[in-house]
CSV table of C-alpha atoms in Angstrom, one decimal:
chain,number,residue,atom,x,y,z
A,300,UNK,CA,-6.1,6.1,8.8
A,301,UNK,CA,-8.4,3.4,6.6
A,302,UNK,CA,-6.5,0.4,5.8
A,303,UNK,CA,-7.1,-2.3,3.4
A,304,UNK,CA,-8.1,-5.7,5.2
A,305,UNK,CA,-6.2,-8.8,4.9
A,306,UNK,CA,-2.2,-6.4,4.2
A,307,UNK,CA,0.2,-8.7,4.7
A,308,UNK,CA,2.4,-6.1,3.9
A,309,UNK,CA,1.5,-4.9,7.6
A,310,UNK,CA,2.4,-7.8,9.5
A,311,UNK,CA,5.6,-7.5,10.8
A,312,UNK,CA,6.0,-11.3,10.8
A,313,UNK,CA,6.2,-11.9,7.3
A,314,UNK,CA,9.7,-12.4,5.5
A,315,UNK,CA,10.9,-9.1,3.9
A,316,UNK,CA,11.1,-10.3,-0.3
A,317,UNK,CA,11.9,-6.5,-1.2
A,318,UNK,CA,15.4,-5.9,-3.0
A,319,UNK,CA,17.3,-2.6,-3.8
A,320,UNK,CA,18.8,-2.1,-6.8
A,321,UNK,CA,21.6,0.4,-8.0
A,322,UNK,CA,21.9,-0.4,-11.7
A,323,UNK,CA,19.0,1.3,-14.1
A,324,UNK,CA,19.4,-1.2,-16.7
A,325,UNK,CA,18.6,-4.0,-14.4
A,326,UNK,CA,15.6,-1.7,-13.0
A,327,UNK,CA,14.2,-1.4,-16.6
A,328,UNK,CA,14.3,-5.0,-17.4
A,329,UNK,CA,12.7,-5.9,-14.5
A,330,UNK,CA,9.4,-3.4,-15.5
A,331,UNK,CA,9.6,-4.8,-19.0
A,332,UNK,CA,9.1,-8.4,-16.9
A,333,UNK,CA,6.2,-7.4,-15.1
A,334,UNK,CA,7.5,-6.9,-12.1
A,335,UNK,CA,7.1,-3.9,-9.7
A,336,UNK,CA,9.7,-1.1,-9.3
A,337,UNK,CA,9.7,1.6,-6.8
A,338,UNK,CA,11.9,4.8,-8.0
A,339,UNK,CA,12.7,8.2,-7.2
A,340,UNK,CA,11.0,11.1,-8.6
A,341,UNK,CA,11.5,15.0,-8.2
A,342,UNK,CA,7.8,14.5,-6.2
A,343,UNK,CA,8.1,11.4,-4.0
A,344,UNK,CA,9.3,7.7,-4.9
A,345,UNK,CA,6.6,5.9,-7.3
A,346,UNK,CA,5.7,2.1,-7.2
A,347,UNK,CA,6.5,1.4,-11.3
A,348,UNK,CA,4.8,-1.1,-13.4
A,349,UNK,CA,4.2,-1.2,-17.2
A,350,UNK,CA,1.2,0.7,-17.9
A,351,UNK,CA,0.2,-1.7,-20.6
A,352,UNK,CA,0.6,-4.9,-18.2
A,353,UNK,CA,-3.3,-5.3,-17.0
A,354,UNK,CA,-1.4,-8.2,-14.7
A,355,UNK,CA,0.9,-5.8,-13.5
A,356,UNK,CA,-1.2,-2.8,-12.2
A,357,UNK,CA,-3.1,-5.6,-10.5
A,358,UNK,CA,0.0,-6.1,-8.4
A,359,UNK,CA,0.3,-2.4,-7.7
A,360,UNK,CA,-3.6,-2.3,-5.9
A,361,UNK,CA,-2.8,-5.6,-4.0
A,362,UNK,CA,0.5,-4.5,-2.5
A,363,UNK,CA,-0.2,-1.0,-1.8
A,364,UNK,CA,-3.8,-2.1,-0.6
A,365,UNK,CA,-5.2,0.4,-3.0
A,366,UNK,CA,-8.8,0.5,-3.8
A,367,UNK,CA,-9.3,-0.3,-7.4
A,368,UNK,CA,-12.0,2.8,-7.7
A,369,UNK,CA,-8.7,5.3,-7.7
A,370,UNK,CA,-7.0,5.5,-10.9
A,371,UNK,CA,-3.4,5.6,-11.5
A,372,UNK,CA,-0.5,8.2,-12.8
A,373,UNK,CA,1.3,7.2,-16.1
A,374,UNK,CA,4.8,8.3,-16.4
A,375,UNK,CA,6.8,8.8,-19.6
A,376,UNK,CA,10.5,10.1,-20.4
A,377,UNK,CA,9.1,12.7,-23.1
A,378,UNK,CA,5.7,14.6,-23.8
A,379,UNK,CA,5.8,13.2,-27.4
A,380,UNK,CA,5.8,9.9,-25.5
A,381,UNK,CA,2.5,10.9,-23.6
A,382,UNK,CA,0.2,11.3,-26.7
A,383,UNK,CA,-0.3,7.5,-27.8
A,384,UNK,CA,-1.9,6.9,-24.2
A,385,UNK,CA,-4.0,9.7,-24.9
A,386,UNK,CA,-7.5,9.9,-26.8
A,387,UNK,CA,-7.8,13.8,-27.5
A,388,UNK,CA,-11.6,14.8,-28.3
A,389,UNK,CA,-10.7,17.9,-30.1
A,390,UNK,CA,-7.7,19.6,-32.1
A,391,UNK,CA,-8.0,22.4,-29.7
A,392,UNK,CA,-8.2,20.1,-26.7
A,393,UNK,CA,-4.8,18.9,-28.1
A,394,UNK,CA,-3.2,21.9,-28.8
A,395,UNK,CA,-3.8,22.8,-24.5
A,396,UNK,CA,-2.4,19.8,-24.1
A,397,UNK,CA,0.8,20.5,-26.1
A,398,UNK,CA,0.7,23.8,-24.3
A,399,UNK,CA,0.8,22.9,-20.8
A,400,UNK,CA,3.3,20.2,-21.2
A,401,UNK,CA,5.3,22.8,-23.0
A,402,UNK,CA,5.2,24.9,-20.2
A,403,UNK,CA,5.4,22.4,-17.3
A,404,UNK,CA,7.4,19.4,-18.3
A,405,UNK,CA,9.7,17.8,-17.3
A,406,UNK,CA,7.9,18.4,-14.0
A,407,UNK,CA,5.2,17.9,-11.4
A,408,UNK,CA,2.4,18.6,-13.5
A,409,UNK,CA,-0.2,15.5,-14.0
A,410,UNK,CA,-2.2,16.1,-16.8
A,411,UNK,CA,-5.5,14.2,-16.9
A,412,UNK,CA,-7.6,13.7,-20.5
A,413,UNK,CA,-9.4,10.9,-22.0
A,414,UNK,CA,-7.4,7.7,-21.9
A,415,UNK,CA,-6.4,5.5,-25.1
A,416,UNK,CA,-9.0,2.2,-25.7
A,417,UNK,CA,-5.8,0.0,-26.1
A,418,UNK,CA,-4.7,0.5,-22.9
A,419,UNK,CA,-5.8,-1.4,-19.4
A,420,UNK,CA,-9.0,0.1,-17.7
A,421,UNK,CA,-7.5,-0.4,-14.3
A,422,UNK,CA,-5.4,2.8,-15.2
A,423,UNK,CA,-8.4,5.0,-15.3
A,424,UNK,CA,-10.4,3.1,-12.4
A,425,UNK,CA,-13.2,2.6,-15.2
A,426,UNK,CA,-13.5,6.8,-15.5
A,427,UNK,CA,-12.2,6.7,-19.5
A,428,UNK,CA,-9.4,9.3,-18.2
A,429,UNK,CA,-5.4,9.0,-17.0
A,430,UNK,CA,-3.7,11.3,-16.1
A,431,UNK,CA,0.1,11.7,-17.4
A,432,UNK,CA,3.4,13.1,-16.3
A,433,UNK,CA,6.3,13.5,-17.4
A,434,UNK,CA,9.2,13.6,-14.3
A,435,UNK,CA,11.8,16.2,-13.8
A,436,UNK,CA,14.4,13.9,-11.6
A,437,UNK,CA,17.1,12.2,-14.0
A,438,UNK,CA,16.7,9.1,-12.3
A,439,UNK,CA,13.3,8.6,-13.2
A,440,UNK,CA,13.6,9.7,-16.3
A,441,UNK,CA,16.9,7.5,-17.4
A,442,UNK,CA,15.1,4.6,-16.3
A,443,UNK,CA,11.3,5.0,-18.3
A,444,UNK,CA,13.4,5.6,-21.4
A,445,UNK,CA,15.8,3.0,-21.1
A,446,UNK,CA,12.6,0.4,-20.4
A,447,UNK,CA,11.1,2.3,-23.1
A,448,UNK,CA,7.3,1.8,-21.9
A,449,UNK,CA,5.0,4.2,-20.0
A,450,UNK,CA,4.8,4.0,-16.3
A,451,UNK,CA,2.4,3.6,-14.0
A,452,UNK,CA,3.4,4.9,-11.0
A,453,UNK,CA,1.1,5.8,-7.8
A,454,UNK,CA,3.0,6.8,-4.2
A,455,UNK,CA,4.9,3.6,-3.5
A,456,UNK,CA,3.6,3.3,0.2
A,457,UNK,CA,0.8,1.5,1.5
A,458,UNK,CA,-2.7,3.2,1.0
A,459,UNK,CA,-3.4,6.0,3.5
A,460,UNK,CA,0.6,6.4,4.8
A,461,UNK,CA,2.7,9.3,4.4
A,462,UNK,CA,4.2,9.3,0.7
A,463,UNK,CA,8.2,7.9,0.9
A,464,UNK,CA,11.0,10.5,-0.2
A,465,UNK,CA,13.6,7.3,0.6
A,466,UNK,CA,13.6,3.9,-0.4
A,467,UNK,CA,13.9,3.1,3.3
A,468,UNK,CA,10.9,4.5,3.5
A,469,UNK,CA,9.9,2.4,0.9
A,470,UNK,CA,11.2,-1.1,2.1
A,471,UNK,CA,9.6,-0.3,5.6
A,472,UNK,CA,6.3,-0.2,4.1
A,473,UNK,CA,6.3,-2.3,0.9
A,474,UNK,CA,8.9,-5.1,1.3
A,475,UNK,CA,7.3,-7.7,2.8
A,476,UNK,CA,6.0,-8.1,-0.9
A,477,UNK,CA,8.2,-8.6,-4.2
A,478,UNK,CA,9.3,-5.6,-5.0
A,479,UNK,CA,12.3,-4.1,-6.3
A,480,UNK,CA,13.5,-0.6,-5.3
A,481,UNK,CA,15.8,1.6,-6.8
A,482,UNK,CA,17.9,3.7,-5.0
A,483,UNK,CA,19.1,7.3,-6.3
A,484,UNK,CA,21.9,8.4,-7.7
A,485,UNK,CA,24.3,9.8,-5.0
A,486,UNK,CA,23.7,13.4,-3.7
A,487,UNK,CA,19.7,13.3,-5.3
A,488,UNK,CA,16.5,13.0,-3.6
A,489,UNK,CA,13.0,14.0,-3.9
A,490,UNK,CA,13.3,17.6,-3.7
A,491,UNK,CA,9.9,18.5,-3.9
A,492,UNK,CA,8.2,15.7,-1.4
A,493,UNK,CA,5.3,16.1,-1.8
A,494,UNK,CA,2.6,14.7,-4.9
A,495,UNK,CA,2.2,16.4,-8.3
A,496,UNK,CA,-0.2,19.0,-8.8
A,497,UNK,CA,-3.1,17.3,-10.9
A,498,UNK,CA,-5.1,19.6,-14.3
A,499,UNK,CA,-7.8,18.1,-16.2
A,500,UNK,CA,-8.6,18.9,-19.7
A,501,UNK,CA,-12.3,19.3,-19.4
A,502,UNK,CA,-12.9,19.8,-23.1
A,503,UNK,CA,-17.1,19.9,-23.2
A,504,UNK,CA,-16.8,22.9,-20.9
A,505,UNK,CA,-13.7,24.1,-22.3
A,506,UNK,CA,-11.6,24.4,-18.7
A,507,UNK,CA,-9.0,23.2,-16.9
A,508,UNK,CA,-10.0,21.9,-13.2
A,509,UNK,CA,-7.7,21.1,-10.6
A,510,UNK,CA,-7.9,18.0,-8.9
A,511,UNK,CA,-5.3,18.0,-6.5
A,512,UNK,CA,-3.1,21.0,-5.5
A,513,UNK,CA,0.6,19.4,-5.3
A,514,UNK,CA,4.1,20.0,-6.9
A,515,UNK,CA,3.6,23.2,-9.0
A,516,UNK,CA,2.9,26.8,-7.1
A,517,UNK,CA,-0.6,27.6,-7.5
A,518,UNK,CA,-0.1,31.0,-8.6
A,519,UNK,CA,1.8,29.5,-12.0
A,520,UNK,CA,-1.3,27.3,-12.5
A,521,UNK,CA,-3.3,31.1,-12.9
């Protein structure tokens, strides 16, 4: 598989600077700090960082060795939460908004639409579009409201290896950089393990296209 050049995330040399964390509170303060927080989802464990921190997301490329041209999944604790990031073009654009996030969430739907102007361009890789999601796992959830931001949140692995379902998984790829991972609560996990399914409002030709098939059954996406 392609790796970024120069990881030292990859060199097995390097002193590991990861740390775990059991307490949520201390897992949202750290996001609020600009710092970068792995956490479980109903999907697969995300690397977390504020989605308005420009600084931030910077970090999330560098350690994951992701190339800046691919954008980046925003994660909020409630679909009312969702539409300040959001720049509909259309009432009825919207309304299928409201509708599929009705229907899906809390869940592994991503919804993609035209991205807010106040918020960083590295989110949308320069494409004027993010896509938004709203998790299903307690965990996750518990710990985007309690930091009460939205939360950017790609695979937290390094670009190009298999998505974690652990934070073991996690601190094996990621924790020769500063990170923070949270473990779940006792008995959970990542039930689904594999990436949510990602919809885009296409409102000029008045569709929904799927980008990526993932988390949700295809045949409730018909």
């Amino acid at each position: 598989l392609a790796m970024a050049s120069g990881a030292a995330a990859d060199d097995n040399s390097s002193p590991m600077l990861g740390r775990y964390l059991e307490s949520v509170t201390e897992a949202a303060e750290l996001l609020v700090g600009g710092e970068l927080v792995a956490f479980p989802t109903e999907t697969v464990y995300g690397l977390g960082a504020d989605a308005r921190n420009a600084t931030a997301l910077g970090r999330i490329f560098e350690v994951k060795g992701r190339p800046r041209t691919d954008p980046l999944i925003v994660h909020v604790a409630t679909a009312v939460d969702a539409e300040p990031l959001l720049a509909m073009p259309s009432p009825d654009a919207l309304d299928l908004f409201r509708a599929l996030a009705a229907d899906f969430w809390p869940g592994p739907l991503t919804i993609v639409a035209p991205m807010a102007a106040d918020l960083p361009t590295l989110l949308s890789a320069g494409t004027g579009a993010v896509g938004v999601r709203c998790p299903s796992h307690a965990r996750a959830r518990q710990l985007i409201a309690a930091a009460g931001i939205p939360v950017a949140a790609p695979s937290a692995n390094r670009f190009g290896h298999v998505s974690p379902t652990r934070p073991e998984h996690v601190m094996s790829d990621l924790g020769r950089s500063r990170i923070f991972v949270l473990r779940d609560a006792p008995g959970a996990s990542c039930e689904i393990g594999i990436e949510s399914t990602v919809l885009k409002i296409d409102d000029t030709n008045r569709q929904l296209v799927l980008l990526r098939r993932g988390g949700v059954p295809e045949l409730r996406l018909a």
